[in-house]
Amino acid sequence: MTDTDTRTGDAVSGVEIVLDRVTKRYPDQAAPAVDEVSMTIPAGQIVVLVGPSGCGKTTTMRMINRLIEPSSGTVTIGGRDAATIDADELRRGIGYSIQQAGLFPHLTVARNIATVPGLLGWDRKRIAARTDEMLSLVGLDPGTYRDRYPRQLSGGQQQRVGVARALAADPPVLLMDEPFGAVDPITRALLQDELLRLQGELGKTIVFVTHDFGEAVKLGDRIAVLGDRSRILQYDTPAAILAAPADDTVAGFVGATPAIDRLGLAVLGDLDLDRGVTATPGTTPAELATALGAADRPWAVVLDDRHRPTRRVTAGELAHADSLTGLGTPIGVTLPADATLQDALAVLLTDRTASAVVLDTAGAYAGIVTVDTLIAHLAPTETAPA
Ligand code: ADP
Ligand code: MG
């Protein structure tokens, strides 16, 4: 979506960022931490900087908002040389979100989010309205969360507040430094989905730092793979990097097995999902037992009248039952059809479950995914020679 005119609300579309031979030499360090990095970050895109720990990702990112001053080189933001902009003014125009959210522990959620609007001198009414709007935007109910303190939130909720705070003053540029590094894989996948949804609405220019190539593939419109001193080893779309890594270092980073990368590029909805055996509450236990037997399946999914999965019922549980109502066990972990296969595998492995139910965008039953389905997708062509 590049047509900014079709976006609604007061959202500002992002601006281009250009790094031109940007270098950082820390005092008393023989080699520069970042050495002559040049790159153009297109307006309205998510560019992910990915590379091993210590390669200079944070230093590079912080030179964009001048939390770190470059030793040499130029950063241009929306056509303006960042060095000529007052540093405080510059930072108020750039959202910044970091690992563990970086919230002020002694301020409520609302006051954390209001930090930059407050500095910008917005009046209280506008700040209060904006705070609630931001909470809703990141999926937190304002009434429940605005007066809480950060310690009263889960890690994932803190990250959401961190993103809300970064977005509060509607900056055209967002810098995110391993923002989801401290949360569990399931929450991370949710936050990534949320960020992509937000970006679909907002169209910011987002620079996102991670050391996780899978995260880079999922989030990036473009990925810059960085080596020592932030040297750019490859800067391209995820698909182009996966298809043709520039060198062995990039290939190593992309993953030992090229096939594994398909997991990050395909979503569950692309698969021919197993529909299993389903029933509705009106189905009799005997009918369902017959269906399970005919399909040679150990369990069935019971759907409600809107086709949403409610419970799993095993053949054994059917034996002495009069009706399906309340029978069986809750459906367990579900996955949206737009989850990548990589996320799905992570969820199945983390949850130690062999299968999960997949839901379509309306929340209706779409089928079942198993670890085996995903592993089959990993190496579909690797068949043993006769
Ligand atoms: P990354 O974010 O990729 O892990 P950093 O940008 O934090 O990398 O660090 C890059 C290099 O610069 C590392 O070798 C690190 O030790 C060094 N470095 C970072 N901050 C400082 C500092 N304030 N003073 C001296 N060296 C630093
Ligand atoms: Mg870092």
mmCIF file of C-alpha atoms and ligand atoms in Angstrom:
data_model
loop_
_atom_site.group_PDB
_atom_site.id
_atom_site.type_symbol
_atom_site.label_atom_id
_atom_site.label_comp_id
_atom_site.label_asym_id
_atom_site.label_seq_id
_atom_site.Cartn_x
_atom_site.Cartn_y
_atom_site.Cartn_z
ATOM 1 C CA MET A 1 0.000 0.000 0.000
ATOM 2 C CA THR A 2 1.763 3.108 -1.147
ATOM 3 C CA ASP A 3 -1.218 5.341 -1.760
ATOM 4 C CA THR A 4 -0.973 7.528 1.336
ATOM 5 C CA ASP A 5 -4.056 9.501 0.323
ATOM 6 C CA THR A 6 -6.277 6.549 1.092
ATOM 7 C CA ARG A 7 -5.160 6.380 4.736
ATOM 8 C CA THR A 8 -7.627 7.653 7.238
ATOM 9 C CA GLY A 9 -7.227 9.663 10.430
ATOM 10 C CA ASP A 10 -4.425 12.057 11.185
ATOM 11 C CA ALA A 11 -1.737 9.480 10.446
ATOM 12 C CA VAL A 12 1.437 10.863 8.951
ATOM 13 C CA SER A 13 3.140 8.782 6.365
ATOM 14 C CA GLY A 14 6.816 8.138 6.979
ATOM 15 C CA VAL A 15 9.739 9.993 5.519
ATOM 16 C CA GLU A 16 12.893 8.749 3.844
ATOM 17 C CA ILE A 17 16.056 8.324 5.903
ATOM 18 C CA VAL A 18 19.462 8.412 4.227
ATOM 19 C CA LEU A 19 22.697 7.383 5.902
ATOM 20 C CA ASP A 20 25.765 8.606 4.042
ATOM 21 C CA ARG A 21 29.116 7.149 5.131
ATOM 22 C CA VAL A 22 28.070 7.285 8.767
ATOM 23 C CA THR A 23 30.877 6.335 11.149
ATOM 24 C CA LYS A 24 31.100 6.024 14.927
ATOM 25 C CA ARG A 25 34.390 5.800 16.762
ATOM 26 C CA TYR A 26 33.985 5.358 20.503
ATOM 27 C CA PRO A 27 36.763 6.950 22.557
ATOM 28 C CA ASP A 28 39.688 4.626 23.244
ATOM 29 C CA GLN A 29 38.538 2.051 20.675
ATOM 30 C CA ALA A 30 41.031 1.086 17.994
ATOM 31 C CA ALA A 31 38.428 0.224 15.343
ATOM 32 C CA PRO A 32 35.220 2.158 14.642
ATOM 33 C CA ALA A 33 32.036 0.507 15.965
ATOM 34 C CA VAL A 34 30.270 1.573 12.770
ATOM 35 C CA ASP A 35 32.357 2.149 9.687
ATOM 36 C CA GLU A 36 31.113 4.262 6.778
ATOM 37 C CA VAL A 37 27.589 2.867 6.532
ATOM 38 C CA SER A 38 25.528 4.170 3.630
ATOM 39 C CA MET A 39 21.946 3.174 3.037
ATOM 40 C CA THR A 40 18.586 4.620 2.021
ATOM 41 C CA ILE A 41 15.574 3.673 4.095
ATOM 42 C CA PRO A 42 12.499 4.305 1.941
ATOM 43 C CA ALA A 43 9.571 6.304 3.322
ATOM 44 C CA GLY A 44 6.770 4.202 4.768
ATOM 45 C CA GLN A 45 8.684 0.929 4.865
ATOM 46 C CA ILE A 46 9.948 -1.363 7.595
ATOM 47 C CA VAL A 47 13.684 -1.826 7.220
ATOM 48 C CA VAL A 48 15.213 -4.421 9.518
ATOM 49 C CA LEU A 49 18.854 -4.257 10.557
ATOM 50 C CA VAL A 50 19.896 -7.792 11.380
ATOM 51 C CA GLY A 51 23.296 -9.026 12.463
ATOM 52 C CA PRO A 52 25.173 -10.697 15.300
ATOM 53 C CA SER A 53 25.505 -9.156 18.733
ATOM 54 C CA GLY A 54 28.126 -6.431 18.821
ATOM 55 C CA CYS A 55 28.085 -5.703 15.083
ATOM 56 C CA GLY A 56 26.935 -2.136 15.700
ATOM 57 C CA LYS A 57 23.156 -2.293 15.154
ATOM 58 C CA THR A 58 22.258 -0.229 18.217
ATOM 59 C CA THR A 59 24.990 2.289 17.503
ATOM 60 C CA THR A 60 23.777 2.683 13.920
ATOM 61 C CA MET A 61 20.164 3.118 15.014
ATOM 62 C CA ARG A 62 20.969 5.603 17.759
ATOM 63 C CA MET A 63 22.866 7.783 15.326
ATOM 64 C CA ILE A 64 19.562 8.327 13.506
ATOM 65 C CA ASN A 65 17.972 10.085 16.512
ATOM 66 C CA ARG A 66 21.348 11.354 17.747
ATOM 67 C CA LEU A 67 21.265 9.523 21.034
ATOM 68 C CA ILE A 68 24.754 8.807 19.687
ATOM 69 C CA GLU A 69 26.466 11.519 17.636
ATOM 70 C CA PRO A 70 28.182 10.247 14.487
ATOM 71 C CA SER A 71 31.946 10.773 14.345
ATOM 72 C CA SER A 72 31.577 11.473 10.643
ATOM 73 C CA GLY A 73 29.071 11.106 7.838
ATOM 74 C CA THR A 74 25.554 12.449 7.438
ATOM 75 C CA VAL A 75 22.077 11.304 8.410
ATOM 76 C CA THR A 76 19.267 12.903 6.424
ATOM 77 C CA ILE A 77 15.668 12.540 7.616
ATOM 78 C CA GLY A 78 12.903 13.677 5.311
ATOM 79 C CA GLY A 79 15.439 15.743 3.386
ATOM 80 C CA ARG A 80 16.834 17.498 6.474
ATOM 81 C CA ASP A 81 20.362 16.960 7.758
ATOM 82 C CA ALA A 82 19.790 15.580 11.266
ATOM 83 C CA ALA A 83 22.936 17.339 12.557
ATOM 84 C CA THR A 84 21.301 20.713 11.885
ATOM 85 C CA ILE A 85 18.141 19.908 13.886
ATOM 86 C CA ASP A 86 18.056 20.569 17.629
ATOM 87 C CA ALA A 87 18.606 17.117 19.190
ATOM 88 C CA ASP A 88 15.571 17.323 21.488
ATOM 89 C CA GLU A 89 13.345 18.477 18.671
ATOM 90 C CA LEU A 90 14.706 15.686 16.466
ATOM 91 C CA ARG A 91 13.947 13.030 19.087
ATOM 92 C CA ARG A 92 10.402 14.245 19.646
ATOM 93 C CA GLY A 93 9.792 13.557 15.973
ATOM 94 C CA ILE A 94 11.157 10.025 16.142
ATOM 95 C CA GLY A 95 9.430 7.276 18.111
ATOM 96 C CA TYR A 96 11.836 5.029 19.972
ATOM 97 C CA SER A 97 10.997 1.630 21.395
ATOM 98 C CA ILE A 98 13.486 -0.688 23.077
ATOM 99 C CA GLN A 99 13.767 -4.085 24.681
ATOM 100 C CA GLN A 100 11.825 -4.427 27.958
ATOM 101 C CA ALA A 101 9.826 -1.411 26.771
ATOM 102 C CA GLY A 102 11.949 1.037 28.795
ATOM 103 C CA LEU A 103 8.877 2.378 30.595
ATOM 104 C CA PHE A 104 9.247 4.726 33.563
ATOM 105 C CA PRO A 105 8.368 2.452 36.512
ATOM 106 C CA HIS A 106 7.054 5.251 38.723
ATOM 107 C CA LEU A 107 4.629 6.608 36.093
ATOM 108 C CA THR A 108 1.264 5.153 35.148
ATOM 109 C CA VAL A 109 0.715 3.681 31.714
ATOM 110 C CA ALA A 110 -1.134 6.846 30.665
ATOM 111 C CA ARG A 111 1.652 9.129 31.842
ATOM 112 C CA ASN A 112 4.256 6.973 30.133
ATOM 113 C CA ILE A 113 2.387 7.260 26.851
ATOM 114 C CA ALA A 114 1.906 11.001 27.387
ATOM 115 C CA THR A 115 5.635 11.713 27.723
ATOM 116 C CA VAL A 116 6.313 13.169 24.284
ATOM 117 C CA PRO A 117 2.912 14.865 23.811
ATOM 118 C CA GLY A 118 3.568 16.501 27.199
ATOM 119 C CA LEU A 119 6.975 17.714 26.060
ATOM 120 C CA LEU A 120 5.328 19.046 22.924
ATOM 121 C CA GLY A 121 2.966 21.108 25.082
ATOM 122 C CA TRP A 122 -0.298 19.451 24.087
ATOM 123 C CA ASP A 123 -3.220 20.374 26.333
ATOM 124 C CA ARG A 124 -4.485 17.835 28.865
ATOM 125 C CA LYS A 125 -7.669 16.990 27.026
ATOM 126 C CA ARG A 126 -5.855 16.241 23.806
ATOM 127 C CA ILE A 127 -3.251 14.168 25.668
ATOM 128 C CA ALA A 128 -5.927 12.147 27.493
ATOM 129 C CA ALA A 129 -7.776 11.442 24.264
ATOM 130 C CA ARG A 130 -4.555 10.501 22.496
ATOM 131 C CA THR A 131 -3.458 8.213 25.336
ATOM 132 C CA ASP A 132 -6.707 6.261 25.171
ATOM 133 C CA GLU A 133 -6.552 6.138 21.393
ATOM 134 C CA MET A 134 -3.013 4.723 21.541
ATOM 135 C CA LEU A 135 -3.966 2.099 24.126
ATOM 136 C CA SER A 136 -6.823 0.931 21.921
ATOM 137 C CA LEU A 137 -4.539 0.951 18.895
ATOM 138 C CA VAL A 138 -2.127 -1.494 20.540
ATOM 139 C CA GLY A 139 -4.963 -3.691 21.800
ATOM 140 C CA LEU A 140 -5.185 -2.641 25.452
ATOM 141 C CA ASP A 141 -8.480 -1.496 26.960
ATOM 142 C CA PRO A 142 -7.935 2.114 28.128
ATOM 143 C CA GLY A 143 -10.280 1.826 31.104
ATOM 144 C CA THR A 144 -8.425 -1.217 32.400
ATOM 145 C CA TYR A 145 -4.870 -0.175 31.767
ATOM 146 C CA ARG A 146 -4.439 3.594 31.755
ATOM 147 C CA ASP A 147 -3.949 3.931 35.533
ATOM 148 C CA ARG A 148 -1.815 0.852 36.035
ATOM 149 C CA TYR A 149 1.910 0.931 36.674
ATOM 150 C CA PRO A 150 4.329 -0.949 34.426
ATOM 151 C CA ARG A 151 5.005 -3.604 37.105
ATOM 152 C CA GLN A 152 1.292 -4.473 37.007
ATOM 153 C CA LEU A 153 1.570 -5.522 33.359
ATOM 154 C CA SER A 154 2.901 -8.670 31.680
ATOM 155 C CA GLY A 155 6.009 -8.384 29.535
ATOM 156 C CA GLY A 156 3.940 -8.405 26.371
ATOM 157 C CA GLN A 157 1.616 -5.692 27.680
ATOM 158 C CA GLN A 158 4.619 -3.565 28.635
ATOM 159 C CA GLN A 159 5.918 -3.907 25.081
ATOM 160 C CA ARG A 160 2.541 -2.798 23.762
ATOM 161 C CA VAL A 161 2.666 0.259 25.988
ATOM 162 C CA GLY A 162 6.213 0.899 24.769
ATOM 163 C CA VAL A 163 4.959 0.882 21.187
ATOM 164 C CA ALA A 164 1.995 3.107 22.154
ATOM 165 C CA ARG A 165 4.385 5.569 23.751
ATOM 166 C CA ALA A 166 6.643 5.583 20.706
ATOM 167 C CA LEU A 167 3.644 6.308 18.474
ATOM 168 C CA ALA A 168 1.881 8.823 20.737
ATOM 169 C CA ALA A 169 3.059 12.010 19.055
ATOM 170 C CA ASP A 170 2.454 10.463 15.637
ATOM 171 C CA PRO A 171 6.096 10.648 14.547
ATOM 172 C CA PRO A 172 6.847 9.852 10.911
ATOM 173 C CA VAL A 173 9.782 7.678 11.985
ATOM 174 C CA LEU A 174 9.909 4.827 14.464
ATOM 175 C CA LEU A 175 13.145 3.254 15.706
ATOM 176 C CA MET A 176 12.706 -0.139 17.365
ATOM 177 C CA ASP A 177 15.735 -1.800 18.967
ATOM 178 C CA GLU A 178 15.020 -5.486 19.649
ATOM 179 C CA PRO A 179 11.664 -4.385 21.069
ATOM 180 C CA PHE A 180 10.270 -7.901 21.388
ATOM 181 C CA GLY A 181 13.478 -9.558 22.563
ATOM 182 C CA ALA A 182 12.356 -10.077 26.152
ATOM 183 C CA VAL A 183 8.989 -11.794 25.637
ATOM 184 C CA ASP A 184 8.093 -15.429 25.064
ATOM 185 C CA PRO A 185 7.784 -16.723 21.478
ATOM 186 C CA ILE A 186 3.976 -16.754 21.411
ATOM 187 C CA THR A 187 3.674 -13.212 22.696
ATOM 188 C CA ARG A 188 6.444 -12.132 20.340
ATOM 189 C CA ALA A 189 4.540 -13.552 17.379
ATOM 190 C CA LEU A 190 1.414 -11.675 18.514
ATOM 191 C CA LEU A 191 3.309 -8.408 18.906
ATOM 192 C CA GLN A 192 4.876 -8.860 15.475
ATOM 193 C CA ASP A 193 1.423 -9.402 13.976
ATOM 194 C CA GLU A 194 0.198 -6.329 15.796
ATOM 195 C CA LEU A 195 3.084 -4.229 14.506
ATOM 196 C CA LEU A 196 2.357 -5.326 10.934
ATOM 197 C CA ARG A 197 -1.325 -4.485 11.372
ATOM 198 C CA LEU A 198 -0.472 -1.066 12.799
ATOM 199 C CA GLN A 199 1.984 -0.381 10.021
ATOM 200 C CA GLY A 200 -0.701 -1.278 7.488
ATOM 201 C CA GLU A 201 -2.748 1.581 8.947
ATOM 202 C CA LEU A 202 -0.001 4.062 9.739
ATOM 203 C CA GLY A 203 2.640 3.761 7.023
ATOM 204 C CA LYS A 204 5.534 4.979 9.190
ATOM 205 C CA THR A 205 9.171 4.620 8.285
ATOM 206 C CA ILE A 206 10.302 1.970 10.746
ATOM 207 C CA VAL A 207 13.893 0.953 11.429
ATOM 208 C CA PHE A 208 13.786 -2.295 13.360
ATOM 209 C CA VAL A 209 16.838 -3.956 14.899
ATOM 210 C CA THR A 210 16.973 -7.662 15.662
ATOM 211 C CA HIS A 211 19.485 -10.484 15.769
ATOM 212 C CA ASP A 212 16.744 -12.926 14.762
ATOM 213 C CA PHE A 213 16.657 -13.513 11.029
ATOM 214 C CA GLY A 214 13.212 -15.089 11.217
ATOM 215 C CA GLU A 215 11.853 -11.912 12.774
ATOM 216 C CA ALA A 216 13.579 -9.897 10.036
ATOM 217 C CA VAL A 217 11.934 -12.007 7.339
ATOM 218 C CA LYS A 218 8.526 -11.649 8.919
ATOM 219 C CA LEU A 219 8.616 -7.913 9.508
ATOM 220 C CA GLY A 220 10.922 -6.418 6.935
ATOM 221 C CA ASP A 221 9.948 -4.848 3.635
ATOM 222 C CA ARG A 222 13.709 -4.796 3.269
ATOM 223 C CA ILE A 223 16.446 -6.371 5.354
ATOM 224 C CA ALA A 224 19.982 -5.071 5.823
ATOM 225 C CA VAL A 225 22.232 -7.947 6.886
ATOM 226 C CA LEU A 226 25.095 -6.403 8.819
ATOM 227 C CA GLY A 227 28.570 -7.774 9.460
ATOM 228 C CA ASP A 228 31.369 -6.376 11.611
ATOM 229 C CA ARG A 229 31.211 -2.631 12.166
ATOM 230 C CA SER A 230 27.779 -2.586 10.559
ATOM 231 C CA ARG A 231 29.226 -3.282 7.136
ATOM 232 C CA ILE A 232 26.234 -4.022 4.913
ATOM 233 C CA LEU A 233 26.594 -7.554 3.596
ATOM 234 C CA GLN A 234 23.275 -7.482 1.749
ATOM 235 C CA TYR A 235 20.369 -5.069 1.587
ATOM 236 C CA ASP A 236 17.311 -6.362 -0.194
ATOM 237 C CA THR A 237 13.826 -7.779 0.206
ATOM 238 C CA PRO A 238 13.493 -10.890 2.398
ATOM 239 C CA ALA A 239 12.567 -12.999 -0.620
ATOM 240 C CA ALA A 240 15.618 -11.833 -2.586
ATOM 241 C CA ILE A 241 17.975 -12.513 0.318
ATOM 242 C CA LEU A 242 16.486 -15.942 0.925
ATOM 243 C CA ALA A 243 16.648 -16.792 -2.756
ATOM 244 C CA ALA A 244 20.235 -15.628 -3.226
ATOM 245 C CA PRO A 245 22.310 -14.852 -0.133
ATOM 246 C CA ALA A 246 25.143 -12.506 -1.149
ATOM 247 C CA ASP A 247 27.900 -14.556 0.454
ATOM 248 C CA ASP A 248 28.603 -17.412 2.843
ATOM 249 C CA THR A 249 28.206 -15.192 5.882
ATOM 250 C CA VAL A 250 24.721 -14.157 4.846
ATOM 251 C CA ALA A 251 23.896 -17.727 3.878
ATOM 252 C CA GLY A 252 25.054 -18.878 7.293
ATOM 253 C CA PHE A 253 22.872 -16.298 8.923
ATOM 254 C CA VAL A 254 19.884 -17.152 6.779
ATOM 255 C CA GLY A 255 20.107 -20.685 8.061
ATOM 256 C CA ALA A 256 21.898 -23.912 7.396
ATOM 257 C CA THR A 257 18.975 -25.420 5.472
ATOM 258 C CA PRO A 258 17.630 -23.209 2.712
ATOM 259 C CA ALA A 259 14.282 -24.996 2.902
ATOM 260 C CA ILE A 260 13.720 -23.803 6.455
ATOM 261 C CA ASP A 261 13.309 -20.282 5.168
ATOM 262 C CA ARG A 262 10.113 -21.182 3.390
ATOM 263 C CA LEU A 263 8.584 -21.458 6.818
ATOM 264 C CA GLY A 264 8.896 -17.718 7.309
ATOM 265 C CA LEU A 265 7.470 -16.850 3.921
ATOM 266 C CA ALA A 266 4.425 -19.097 3.758
ATOM 267 C CA VAL A 267 1.341 -18.693 5.939
ATOM 268 C CA LEU A 268 -0.968 -21.421 7.202
ATOM 269 C CA GLY A 269 -3.674 -20.255 4.796
ATOM 270 C CA ASP A 270 -1.383 -21.248 1.903
ATOM 271 C CA LEU A 271 -1.470 -24.869 3.006
ATOM 272 C CA ASP A 272 -3.987 -27.479 2.100
ATOM 273 C CA LEU A 273 -5.062 -27.869 5.713
ATOM 274 C CA ASP A 274 -6.351 -31.125 7.102
ATOM 275 C CA ARG A 275 -10.044 -30.606 7.983
ATOM 276 C CA GLY A 276 -10.146 -33.579 10.320
ATOM 277 C CA VAL A 277 -13.542 -34.728 11.569
ATOM 278 C CA THR A 278 -15.980 -32.066 12.762
ATOM 279 C CA ALA A 279 -19.341 -32.068 14.463
ATOM 280 C CA THR A 280 -21.916 -29.588 15.723
ATOM 281 C CA PRO A 281 -23.561 -29.735 19.158
ATOM 282 C CA GLY A 282 -26.593 -31.332 17.496
ATOM 283 C CA THR A 283 -24.603 -34.281 16.172
ATOM 284 C CA THR A 284 -25.259 -37.378 18.250
ATOM 285 C CA PRO A 285 -22.333 -39.117 19.971
ATOM 286 C CA ALA A 286 -23.120 -42.258 17.996
ATOM 287 C CA GLU A 287 -22.985 -40.403 14.667
ATOM 288 C CA LEU A 288 -19.686 -38.827 15.612
ATOM 289 C CA ALA A 289 -18.217 -42.124 16.794
ATOM 290 C CA THR A 290 -19.121 -43.626 13.410
ATOM 291 C CA ALA A 291 -17.533 -40.692 11.568
ATOM 292 C CA LEU A 292 -14.345 -40.980 13.606
ATOM 293 C CA GLY A 293 -14.188 -44.692 12.960
ATOM 294 C CA ALA A 294 -14.727 -44.245 9.223
ATOM 295 C CA ALA A 295 -11.998 -41.577 9.035
ATOM 296 C CA ASP A 296 -9.759 -43.527 11.417
ATOM 297 C CA ARG A 297 -9.259 -40.453 13.581
ATOM 298 C CA PRO A 298 -8.766 -40.379 17.356
ATOM 299 C CA TRP A 299 -10.625 -37.098 17.965
ATOM 300 C CA ALA A 300 -13.043 -34.622 16.406
ATOM 301 C CA VAL A 301 -13.548 -30.866 16.604
ATOM 302 C CA VAL A 302 -16.957 -29.692 17.798
ATOM 303 C CA LEU A 303 -18.069 -26.454 16.121
ATOM 304 C CA ASP A 304 -20.700 -24.020 17.285
ATOM 305 C CA ASP A 305 -23.514 -22.707 15.082
ATOM 306 C CA ARG A 306 -21.177 -20.054 13.681
ATOM 307 C CA HIS A 307 -18.622 -22.656 12.721
ATOM 308 C CA ARG A 308 -16.235 -21.698 15.490
ATOM 309 C CA PRO A 309 -14.362 -24.577 17.155
ATOM 310 C CA THR A 310 -15.331 -25.107 20.782
ATOM 311 C CA ARG A 311 -14.013 -28.459 22.013
ATOM 312 C CA ARG A 312 -12.090 -31.568 21.076
ATOM 313 C CA VAL A 313 -13.801 -34.873 21.674
ATOM 314 C CA THR A 314 -12.074 -38.256 21.607
ATOM 315 C CA ALA A 315 -13.642 -41.525 20.556
ATOM 316 C CA GLY A 316 -13.376 -42.788 24.152
ATOM 317 C CA GLU A 317 -15.303 -39.803 25.509
ATOM 318 C CA LEU A 318 -18.171 -40.556 23.120
ATOM 319 C CA ALA A 319 -18.721 -44.083 24.344
ATOM 320 C CA HIS A 320 -21.165 -43.388 27.182
ATOM 321 C CA ALA A 321 -22.340 -39.858 26.299
ATOM 322 C CA ASP A 322 -25.901 -38.800 25.507
ATOM 323 C CA SER A 323 -24.964 -35.549 23.833
ATOM 324 C CA LEU A 324 -21.918 -33.592 22.710
ATOM 325 C CA THR A 325 -22.743 -30.599 24.922
ATOM 326 C CA GLY A 326 -19.914 -30.036 27.375
ATOM 327 C CA LEU A 327 -18.149 -33.186 26.239
ATOM 328 C CA GLY A 328 -14.405 -33.355 25.646
ATOM 329 C CA THR A 329 -11.734 -30.777 26.378
ATOM 330 C CA PRO A 330 -11.233 -27.130 25.393
ATOM 331 C CA ILE A 331 -9.856 -26.626 21.921
ATOM 332 C CA GLY A 332 -6.399 -25.614 23.150
ATOM 333 C CA VAL A 333 -4.012 -23.448 21.231
ATOM 334 C CA THR A 334 -5.352 -21.909 18.016
ATOM 335 C CA LEU A 335 -3.481 -20.234 15.188
ATOM 336 C CA PRO A 336 -4.715 -17.617 12.717
ATOM 337 C CA ALA A 337 -4.610 -18.569 9.043
ATOM 338 C CA ASP A 338 -2.248 -15.665 8.406
ATOM 339 C CA ALA A 339 0.391 -16.966 10.852
ATOM 340 C CA THR A 340 3.622 -17.939 9.127
ATOM 341 C CA LEU A 341 4.603 -21.588 9.203
ATOM 342 C CA GLN A 342 7.582 -20.508 11.261
ATOM 343 C CA ASP A 343 5.341 -18.989 13.935
ATOM 344 C CA ALA A 344 3.123 -22.046 13.822
ATOM 345 C CA LEU A 345 6.079 -24.343 14.408
ATOM 346 C CA ALA A 346 7.317 -22.165 17.261
ATOM 347 C CA VAL A 347 3.887 -22.253 18.881
ATOM 348 C CA LEU A 348 3.529 -26.025 18.522
ATOM 349 C CA LEU A 349 7.005 -26.640 19.910
ATOM 350 C CA THR A 350 6.631 -24.168 22.766
ATOM 351 C CA ASP A 351 3.233 -25.534 23.642
ATOM 352 C CA ARG A 352 4.458 -29.146 23.361
ATOM 353 C CA THR A 353 1.370 -29.990 21.415
ATOM 354 C CA ALA A 354 1.232 -32.124 18.304
ATOM 355 C CA SER A 355 -1.506 -30.161 16.610
ATOM 356 C CA ALA A 356 -3.335 -26.860 16.683
ATOM 357 C CA VAL A 357 -6.625 -25.663 15.279
ATOM 358 C CA VAL A 358 -6.402 -22.979 12.593
ATOM 359 C CA LEU A 359 -8.956 -20.178 12.428
ATOM 360 C CA ASP A 360 -9.877 -18.044 9.442
ATOM 361 C CA THR A 361 -10.107 -14.265 9.718
ATOM 362 C CA ALA A 362 -13.703 -14.526 10.990
ATOM 363 C CA GLY A 363 -12.655 -16.913 13.762
ATOM 364 C CA ALA A 364 -14.268 -19.883 12.057
ATOM 365 C CA TYR A 365 -12.667 -23.295 11.809
ATOM 366 C CA ALA A 366 -10.181 -23.631 8.947
ATOM 367 C CA GLY A 367 -8.538 -26.940 9.781
ATOM 368 C CA ILE A 368 -5.755 -28.542 11.769
ATOM 369 C CA VAL A 369 -2.023 -28.049 11.521
ATOM 370 C CA THR A 370 0.456 -30.527 12.946
ATOM 371 C CA VAL A 371 4.208 -30.498 13.424
ATOM 372 C CA ASP A 372 4.342 -33.151 10.698
ATOM 373 C CA THR A 373 2.500 -30.882 8.233
ATOM 374 C CA LEU A 374 5.114 -28.211 8.850
ATOM 375 C CA ILE A 375 8.062 -30.577 8.655
ATOM 376 C CA ALA A 376 6.703 -31.957 5.388
ATOM 377 C CA HIS A 377 6.725 -28.391 4.096
ATOM 378 C CA LEU A 378 10.343 -28.013 5.227
ATOM 379 C CA ALA A 379 11.728 -30.603 2.874
ATOM 380 C CA PRO A 380 9.108 -31.499 0.294
ATOM 381 C CA THR A 381 11.679 -32.395 -2.354
ATOM 382 C CA GLU A 382 14.165 -34.262 -0.194
ATOM 383 C CA THR A 383 13.029 -37.764 -0.961
ATOM 384 C CA ALA A 384 15.391 -40.655 -0.551
ATOM 385 C CA PRO A 385 16.718 -42.151 -3.801
ATOM 386 C CA ALA A 386 15.344 -45.570 -4.604
HETATM 387 P P1 ADP B 1 24.753 -4.398 18.634
HETATM 388 O O1 ADP B 1 23.593 -3.522 18.922
HETATM 389 O O2 ADP B 1 24.792 -4.889 17.220
HETATM 390 O O3 ADP B 1 24.877 -5.542 19.582
HETATM 391 P P2 ADP B 1 26.347 -2.127 19.535
HETATM 392 O O4 ADP B 1 26.062 -1.016 18.606
HETATM 393 O O5 ADP B 1 25.713 -2.092 20.856
HETATM 394 O O6 ADP B 1 26.098 -3.515 18.797
HETATM 395 O O7 ADP B 1 27.928 -2.177 19.769
HETATM 396 C C1 ADP B 1 28.853 -2.182 18.673
HETATM 397 C C2 ADP B 1 30.277 -2.188 19.222
HETATM 398 O O8 ADP B 1 30.538 -0.952 19.868
HETATM 399 C C3 ADP B 1 30.536 -3.277 20.240
HETATM 400 O O9 ADP B 1 31.839 -3.772 20.049
HETATM 401 C C4 ADP B 1 30.415 -2.551 21.549
HETATM 402 O O10 ADP B 1 31.233 -3.160 22.522
HETATM 403 C C5 ADP B 1 30.916 -1.170 21.208
HETATM 404 N N1 ADP B 1 30.292 -0.124 22.022
HETATM 405 C C6 ADP B 1 28.959 0.108 22.144
HETATM 406 N N2 ADP B 1 28.715 1.160 22.951
HETATM 407 C C7 ADP B 1 29.942 1.609 23.349
HETATM 408 C C8 ADP B 1 30.390 2.676 24.181
HETATM 409 N N3 ADP B 1 29.508 3.507 24.763
HETATM 410 N N4 ADP B 1 31.720 2.834 24.349
HETATM 411 C C9 ADP B 1 32.593 2.005 23.755
HETATM 412 N N5 ADP B 1 32.256 0.997 22.968
HETATM 413 C C10 ADP B 1 30.948 0.784 22.749
HETATM 414 MG MG MG B 2 22.056 -3.719 20.338
#
